[in-house]
Tab-separated table of C-alpha atoms in Angstrom:
chain	number	residue	atom	x	y	z
A	542	MET	CA	169.587	138.509	7.818
A	543	ASP	CA	168.858	134.799	7.996
A	544	LYS	CA	170.399	132.873	5.014
A	545	ASP	CA	167.765	130.100	5.120
A	546	ILE	CA	166.364	130.708	1.697
A	547	ASN	CA	164.705	127.347	1.024
A	548	ARG	CA	162.663	124.995	3.085
A	549	ILE	CA	163.592	121.738	1.320
A	550	LYS	CA	164.674	120.065	4.607
A	551	VAL	CA	161.416	120.985	6.304
A	552	VAL	CA	159.267	119.829	3.440
A	553	LEU	CA	161.197	116.532	3.098
A	554	ALA	CA	160.559	115.915	6.815
A	555	GLU	CA	156.793	116.756	6.429
A	556	LYS	CA	156.559	114.266	3.554
A	557	LYS	CA	158.585	111.673	5.473
A	558	ARG	CA	161.267	111.617	2.723
A	559	THR	CA	165.009	111.577	3.086
A	560	ASN	CA	167.875	113.509	1.348
A	561	LYS	CA	169.001	110.215	-0.052
A	562	TRP	CA	165.593	109.509	-1.613
A	563	LEU	CA	165.497	113.043	-3.166
A	564	ALA	CA	169.044	112.581	-4.545
A	565	GLU	CA	168.087	109.249	-6.102
A	566	GLN	CA	164.931	110.719	-7.679
A	567	LEU	CA	166.878	113.642	-9.163
A	568	GLY	CA	169.978	111.720	-10.175
A	569	LYS	CA	172.065	114.052	-7.988
A	570	ASP	CA	174.783	113.346	-5.426
A	571	PRO	CA	173.474	113.099	-1.921
A	572	ALA	CA	176.143	115.640	-0.824
A	573	THR	CA	174.518	118.169	-3.184
A	574	VAL	CA	171.097	117.599	-1.747
A	575	SER	CA	172.577	117.956	1.765
A	576	LYS	CA	173.973	121.318	0.761
A	577	TRP	CA	170.528	122.474	-0.386
A	578	CYS	CA	168.973	121.243	2.861
A	579	THR	CA	171.482	123.191	5.022
A	580	ASN	CA	171.201	126.239	2.661
A	581	SER	CA	174.968	126.122	1.878
A	582	CYS	CA	173.987	126.396	-1.714
A	583	GLN	CA	170.688	126.583	-3.721
A	584	PRO	CA	169.234	124.382	-6.401
A	585	THR	CA	168.450	125.902	-9.868
A	586	LEU	CA	164.959	127.043	-10.597
A	587	GLU	CA	164.583	124.027	-12.877
A	588	THR	CA	165.661	121.669	-10.098
A	589	LEU	CA	163.433	123.434	-7.589
A	590	MET	CA	160.478	122.840	-9.895
A	591	LYS	CA	161.373	119.110	-10.098
A	592	ILE	CA	161.634	118.885	-6.330
A	593	ALA	CA	158.183	120.478	-5.946
A	594	LYS	CA	156.648	117.974	-8.356
A	595	LEU	CA	158.319	115.057	-6.558
A	596	LEU	CA	157.089	116.220	-3.222
A	597	ASN	CA	153.656	117.150	-4.581
A	598	VAL	CA	153.882	120.755	-3.368
A	599	GLU	CA	153.730	124.208	-4.996
A	600	PRO	CA	157.262	125.565	-5.699
A	601	GLY	CA	156.519	128.522	-3.356
A	602	GLU	CA	156.231	126.106	-0.470
A	603	LEU	CA	159.849	125.276	-0.872
A	604	MET	CA	160.978	128.859	-0.554
A	605	ARG	CA	161.253	131.118	2.450
A	606	PHE	CA	160.361	134.665	1.610
A	607	LYS	CA	160.493	136.112	5.084
A	608	ASP	CA	163.353	138.535	5.796
A	609	ILE	CA	164.439	138.794	2.101
A	610	PRO	CA	165.263	142.460	1.533
A	611	GLU	CA	163.364	144.625	-0.916
A	612	PRO	CA	165.491	145.757	-3.885
A	613	ILE	CA	166.845	149.261	-3.687
A	614	ALA	CA	165.308	151.493	-6.305
């Protein structure tokens, strides 16, 4: 399964924004934003909502739902 859960890097590029810009807006370390963009780790839901607002997109546009397995009942 592909581990690319978020699309933050893609949306930043579409909006012509940089990791550094996002880090400054959120008051986060640029290394943290870089980890989100490479999907090494994920932002909290609260942070994801802030990112969506800053980039003027719906939160769902920052997520990649393809290939996420269904829960086992």
